[in-house]
Coordinates of C-alpha atoms in Angstrom, one line a residue:
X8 CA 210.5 -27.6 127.9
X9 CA 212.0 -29.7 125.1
X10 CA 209.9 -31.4 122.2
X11 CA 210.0 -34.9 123.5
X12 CA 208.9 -33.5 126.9
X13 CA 205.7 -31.9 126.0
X14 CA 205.2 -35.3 123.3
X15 CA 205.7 -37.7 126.5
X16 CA 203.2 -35.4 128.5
X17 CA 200.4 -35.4 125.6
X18 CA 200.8 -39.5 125.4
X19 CA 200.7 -40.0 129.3
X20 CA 196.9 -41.3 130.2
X21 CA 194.6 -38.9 131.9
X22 CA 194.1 -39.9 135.6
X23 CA 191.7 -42.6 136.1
X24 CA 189.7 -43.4 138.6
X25 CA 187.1 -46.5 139.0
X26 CA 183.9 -45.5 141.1
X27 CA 181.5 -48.4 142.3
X28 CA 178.3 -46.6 143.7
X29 CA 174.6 -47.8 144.6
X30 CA 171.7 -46.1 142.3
X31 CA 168.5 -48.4 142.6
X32 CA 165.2 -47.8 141.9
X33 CA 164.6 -47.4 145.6
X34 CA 167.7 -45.2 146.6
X35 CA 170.5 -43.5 145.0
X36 CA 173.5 -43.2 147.5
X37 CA 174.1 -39.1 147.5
X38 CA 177.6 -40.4 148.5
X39 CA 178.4 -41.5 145.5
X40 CA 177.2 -38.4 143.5
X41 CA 179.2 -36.7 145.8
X42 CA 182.4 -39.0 145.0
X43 CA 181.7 -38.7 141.3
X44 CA 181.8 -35.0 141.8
X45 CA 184.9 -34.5 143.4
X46 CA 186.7 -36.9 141.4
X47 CA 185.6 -35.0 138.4
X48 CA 186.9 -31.1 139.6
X49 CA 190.2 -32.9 140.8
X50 CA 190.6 -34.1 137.5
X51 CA 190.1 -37.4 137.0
X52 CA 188.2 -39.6 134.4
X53 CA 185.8 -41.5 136.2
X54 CA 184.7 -44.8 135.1
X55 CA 181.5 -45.0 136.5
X56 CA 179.9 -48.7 137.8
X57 CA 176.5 -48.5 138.7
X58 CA 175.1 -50.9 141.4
X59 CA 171.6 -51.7 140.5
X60 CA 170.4 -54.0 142.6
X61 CA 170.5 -55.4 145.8
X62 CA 172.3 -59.0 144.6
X63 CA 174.9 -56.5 142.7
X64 CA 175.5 -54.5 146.0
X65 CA 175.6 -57.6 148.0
X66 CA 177.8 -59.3 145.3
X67 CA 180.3 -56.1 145.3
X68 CA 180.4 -55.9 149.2
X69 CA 181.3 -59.6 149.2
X70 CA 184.1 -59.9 146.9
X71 CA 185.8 -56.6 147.9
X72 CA 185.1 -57.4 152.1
X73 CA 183.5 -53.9 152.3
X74 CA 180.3 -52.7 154.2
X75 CA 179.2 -49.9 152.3
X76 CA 179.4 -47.8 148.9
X77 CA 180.6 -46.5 147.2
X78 CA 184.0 -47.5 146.9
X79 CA 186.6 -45.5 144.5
X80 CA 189.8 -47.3 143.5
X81 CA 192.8 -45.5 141.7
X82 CA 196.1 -46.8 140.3
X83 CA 194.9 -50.4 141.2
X84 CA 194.0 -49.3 145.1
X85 CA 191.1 -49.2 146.5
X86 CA 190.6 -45.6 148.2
X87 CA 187.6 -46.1 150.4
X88 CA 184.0 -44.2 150.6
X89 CA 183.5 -40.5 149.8
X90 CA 185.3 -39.8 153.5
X91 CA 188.2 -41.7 152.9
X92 CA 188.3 -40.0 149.1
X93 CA 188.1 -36.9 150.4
X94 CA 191.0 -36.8 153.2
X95 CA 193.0 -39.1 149.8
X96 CA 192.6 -35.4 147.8
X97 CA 193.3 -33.4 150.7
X98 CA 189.5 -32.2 150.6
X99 CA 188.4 -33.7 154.5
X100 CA 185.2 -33.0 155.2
X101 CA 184.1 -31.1 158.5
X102 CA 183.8 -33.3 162.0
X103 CA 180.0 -32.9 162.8
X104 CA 180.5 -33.7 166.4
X105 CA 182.9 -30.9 166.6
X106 CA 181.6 -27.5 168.4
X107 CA 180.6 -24.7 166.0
X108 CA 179.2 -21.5 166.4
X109 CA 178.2 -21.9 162.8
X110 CA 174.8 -22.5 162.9
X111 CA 174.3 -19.4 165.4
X112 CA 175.7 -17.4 163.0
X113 CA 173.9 -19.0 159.6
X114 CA 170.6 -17.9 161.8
X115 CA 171.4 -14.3 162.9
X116 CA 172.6 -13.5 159.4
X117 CA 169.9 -14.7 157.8
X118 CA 167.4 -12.8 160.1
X119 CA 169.3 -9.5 160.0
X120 CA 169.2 -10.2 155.7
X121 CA 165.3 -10.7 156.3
X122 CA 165.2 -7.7 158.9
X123 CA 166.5 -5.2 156.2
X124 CA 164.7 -6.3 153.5
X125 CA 161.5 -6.0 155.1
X126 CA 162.8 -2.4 156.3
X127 CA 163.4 -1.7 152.3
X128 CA 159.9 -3.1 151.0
X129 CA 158.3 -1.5 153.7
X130 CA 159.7 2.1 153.7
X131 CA 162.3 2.3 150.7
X132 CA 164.9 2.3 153.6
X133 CA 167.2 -0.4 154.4
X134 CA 169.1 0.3 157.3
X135 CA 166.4 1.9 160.0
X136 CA 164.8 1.7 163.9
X137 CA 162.3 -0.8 162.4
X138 CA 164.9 -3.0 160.9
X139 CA 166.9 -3.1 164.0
X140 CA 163.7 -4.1 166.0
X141 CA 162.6 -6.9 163.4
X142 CA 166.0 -8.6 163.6
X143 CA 165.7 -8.9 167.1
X144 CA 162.4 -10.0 166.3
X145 CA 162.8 -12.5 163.4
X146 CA 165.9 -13.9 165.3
X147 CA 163.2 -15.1 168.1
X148 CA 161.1 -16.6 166.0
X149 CA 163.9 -18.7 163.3
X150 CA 165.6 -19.6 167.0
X151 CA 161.6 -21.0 168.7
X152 CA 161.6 -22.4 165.1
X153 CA 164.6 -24.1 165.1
X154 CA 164.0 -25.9 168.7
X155 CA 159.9 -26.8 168.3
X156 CA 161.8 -28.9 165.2
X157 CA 162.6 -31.4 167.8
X158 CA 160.9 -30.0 171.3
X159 CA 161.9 -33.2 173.1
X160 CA 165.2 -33.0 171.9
X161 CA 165.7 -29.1 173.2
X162 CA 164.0 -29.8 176.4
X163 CA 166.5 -32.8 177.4
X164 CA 169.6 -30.0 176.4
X165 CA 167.4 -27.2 178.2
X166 CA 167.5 -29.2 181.6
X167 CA 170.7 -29.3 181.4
X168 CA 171.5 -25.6 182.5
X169 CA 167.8 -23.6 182.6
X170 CA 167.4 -22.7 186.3
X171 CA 163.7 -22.8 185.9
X172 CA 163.4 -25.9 183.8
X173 CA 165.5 -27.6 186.6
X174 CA 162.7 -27.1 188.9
X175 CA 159.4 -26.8 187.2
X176 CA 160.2 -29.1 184.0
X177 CA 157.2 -28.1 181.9
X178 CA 158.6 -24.5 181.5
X179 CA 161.2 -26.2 178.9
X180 CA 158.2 -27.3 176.7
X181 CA 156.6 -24.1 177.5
X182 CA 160.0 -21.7 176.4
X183 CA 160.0 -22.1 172.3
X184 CA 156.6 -21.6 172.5
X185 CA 156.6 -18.4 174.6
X186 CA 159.8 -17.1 172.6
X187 CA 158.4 -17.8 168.9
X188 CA 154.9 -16.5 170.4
X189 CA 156.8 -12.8 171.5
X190 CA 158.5 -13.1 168.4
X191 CA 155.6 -12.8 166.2
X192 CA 153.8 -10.0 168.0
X193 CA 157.0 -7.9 168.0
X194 CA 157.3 -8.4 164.6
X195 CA 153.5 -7.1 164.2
X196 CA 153.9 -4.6 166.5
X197 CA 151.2 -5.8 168.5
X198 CA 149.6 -6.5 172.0
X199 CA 152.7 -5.4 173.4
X200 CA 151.6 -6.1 177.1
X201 CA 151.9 -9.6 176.7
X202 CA 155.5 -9.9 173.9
X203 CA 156.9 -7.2 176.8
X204 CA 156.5 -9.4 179.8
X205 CA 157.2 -12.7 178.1
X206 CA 160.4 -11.7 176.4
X207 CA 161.8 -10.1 179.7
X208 CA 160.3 -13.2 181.8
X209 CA 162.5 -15.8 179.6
X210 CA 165.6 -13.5 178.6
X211 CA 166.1 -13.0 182.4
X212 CA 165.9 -16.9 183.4
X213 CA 167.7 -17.4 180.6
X214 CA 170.7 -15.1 181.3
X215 CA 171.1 -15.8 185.0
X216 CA 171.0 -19.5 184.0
X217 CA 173.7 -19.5 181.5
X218 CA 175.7 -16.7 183.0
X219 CA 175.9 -19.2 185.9
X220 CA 176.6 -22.2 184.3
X221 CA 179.5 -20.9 181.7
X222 CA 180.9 -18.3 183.7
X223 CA 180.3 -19.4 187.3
X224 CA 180.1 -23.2 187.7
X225 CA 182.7 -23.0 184.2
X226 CA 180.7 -26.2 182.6
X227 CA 181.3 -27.0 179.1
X228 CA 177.5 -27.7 178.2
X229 CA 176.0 -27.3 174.5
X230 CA 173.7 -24.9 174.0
X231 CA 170.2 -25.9 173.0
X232 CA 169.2 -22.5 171.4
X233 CA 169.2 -23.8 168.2
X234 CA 167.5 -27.2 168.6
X235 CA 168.3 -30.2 171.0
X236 CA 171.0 -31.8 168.1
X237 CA 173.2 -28.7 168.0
X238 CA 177.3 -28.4 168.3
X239 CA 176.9 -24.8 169.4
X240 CA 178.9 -24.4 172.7
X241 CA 176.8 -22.4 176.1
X242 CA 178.7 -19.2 176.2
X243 CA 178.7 -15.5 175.0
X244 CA 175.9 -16.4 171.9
X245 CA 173.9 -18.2 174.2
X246 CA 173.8 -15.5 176.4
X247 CA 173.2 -12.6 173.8
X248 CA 170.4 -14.7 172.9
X249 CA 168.8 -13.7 176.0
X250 CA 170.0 -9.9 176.4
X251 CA 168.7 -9.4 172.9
X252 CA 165.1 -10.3 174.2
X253 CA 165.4 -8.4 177.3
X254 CA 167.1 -5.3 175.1
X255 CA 164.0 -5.8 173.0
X256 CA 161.4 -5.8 175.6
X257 CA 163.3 -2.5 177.3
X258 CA 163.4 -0.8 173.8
X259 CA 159.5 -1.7 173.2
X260 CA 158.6 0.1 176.6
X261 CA 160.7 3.0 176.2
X262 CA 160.4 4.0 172.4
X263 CA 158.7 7.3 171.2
X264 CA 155.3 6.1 170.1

């Protein structure tokens, strides 16, 4: 690369952008952090206009015919909100509507993580029968968690497919309560006689029901195991979900004591 080349590159301004975003005493838009953000590791300069108040906001909105903030303009054009910046630096965020086993996964990972460590504080082991037990365990109890969030919210998804729930509707209020309640006591390792029959009562309903729905009547449902606003899709997690509780229950009844 010649001289003047290198001289032209080293005069040319840095890449600007102008950001408008809302921070008020009341509310600062996490949009706009999150604009400012990815402006700055794309490289630009931002030049940063803070929105005060609710005459500025109103003023802004006005004059540029827009109905939210922030708004980022570059080279003289306006861009949009943080969406529209994002799909501008090839950076589009995730559809939220869109089906995702993701949040299945998040939860079993996170229990097996919790599983072994409690197997390592416990016995200096990591990787043991107890650890495989308390996965299955924990993974109950973060699951009844995550639908007693928003119990009427799982129990309108839950209707949807559950056999049971279908025809005696108080079993769907009833089911995060029994799973987080069989949970626990398998974690403690105690009163078996009642985590036993509860685990195999509601892993069998719940197998037959979504074996039947997915793989008989082939309905694309969304599965309510992690809460009434999930994306997760009824199908093979859904229905390991409920073999995992039955598995457990067997285990529990046939292990060397």
């Amino acid at each position: 690369m010649d001289l003047t080349r290198m001289k032209q590159m080293a005069a040319a301004p840095a890449k600007t952008a102008i950001l408008y975003r809302m921070v008020t005493q009341q509310h600062t838009c996490p949009y706009g952090i999150k604009a400012k953000d990815l402006l700055r590791r794309s490289g630009y300069e931002v030049e940063d206009h803070l929105l005060t108040s609710r005459a500025e906001i109103d003023t802004f909105k006005s004059k540029h015919l827009v109905a939210t903030t922030p708004q980022v303009f570059i080279a003289g054009e306006r861009v949009g909100g943080y969406d529209d910046l994002a799909r501008r630096l090839g950076r589009p965020q995730a559809n939220p509507n869109k089906l995702s086993y993701g949040p299945v996964v998040a939860l079993f990972g996170m229990a097996g993580a919790m599983a072994v460590a409690g197997s390592y504080a416990a016995s200096g082991a990591a990787f043991t029968p107890r650890a495989a037990e308390w996965f299955v365990a924990f993974s109950m109890c973060l699951l009844a968690l995550m639908k007693l969030r928003d119990v009427r919210g799982f129990t309108t998804m839950f209707l949807g497919y559950d056999l049971l729930a279908q025809r005696w509707v108080p079993y769907a209020t009833i089911y995060p309560f029994a799973e987080g309640l069989a949970g626990l006591l398998m974690v403690a390792g105690a009163l078996t006689f009642v985590s036993v029959p509860i685990a195999l009562f509601i892993g069998t309903i719940g197998a037959v029901s979504v074996f039947k729905a997915v793989y008989i009547d082939r309905r694309q449902l969304k599965c309510a195991c992690v809460g009434g606003d999930s994306n997760v899709p009824l199908g093979f997690i859904s229905l390991t979900e409920n073999l995992m509780m039955i598995g457990m229950a067997v285990w529990m009844i046939a292990r060397p004591h």
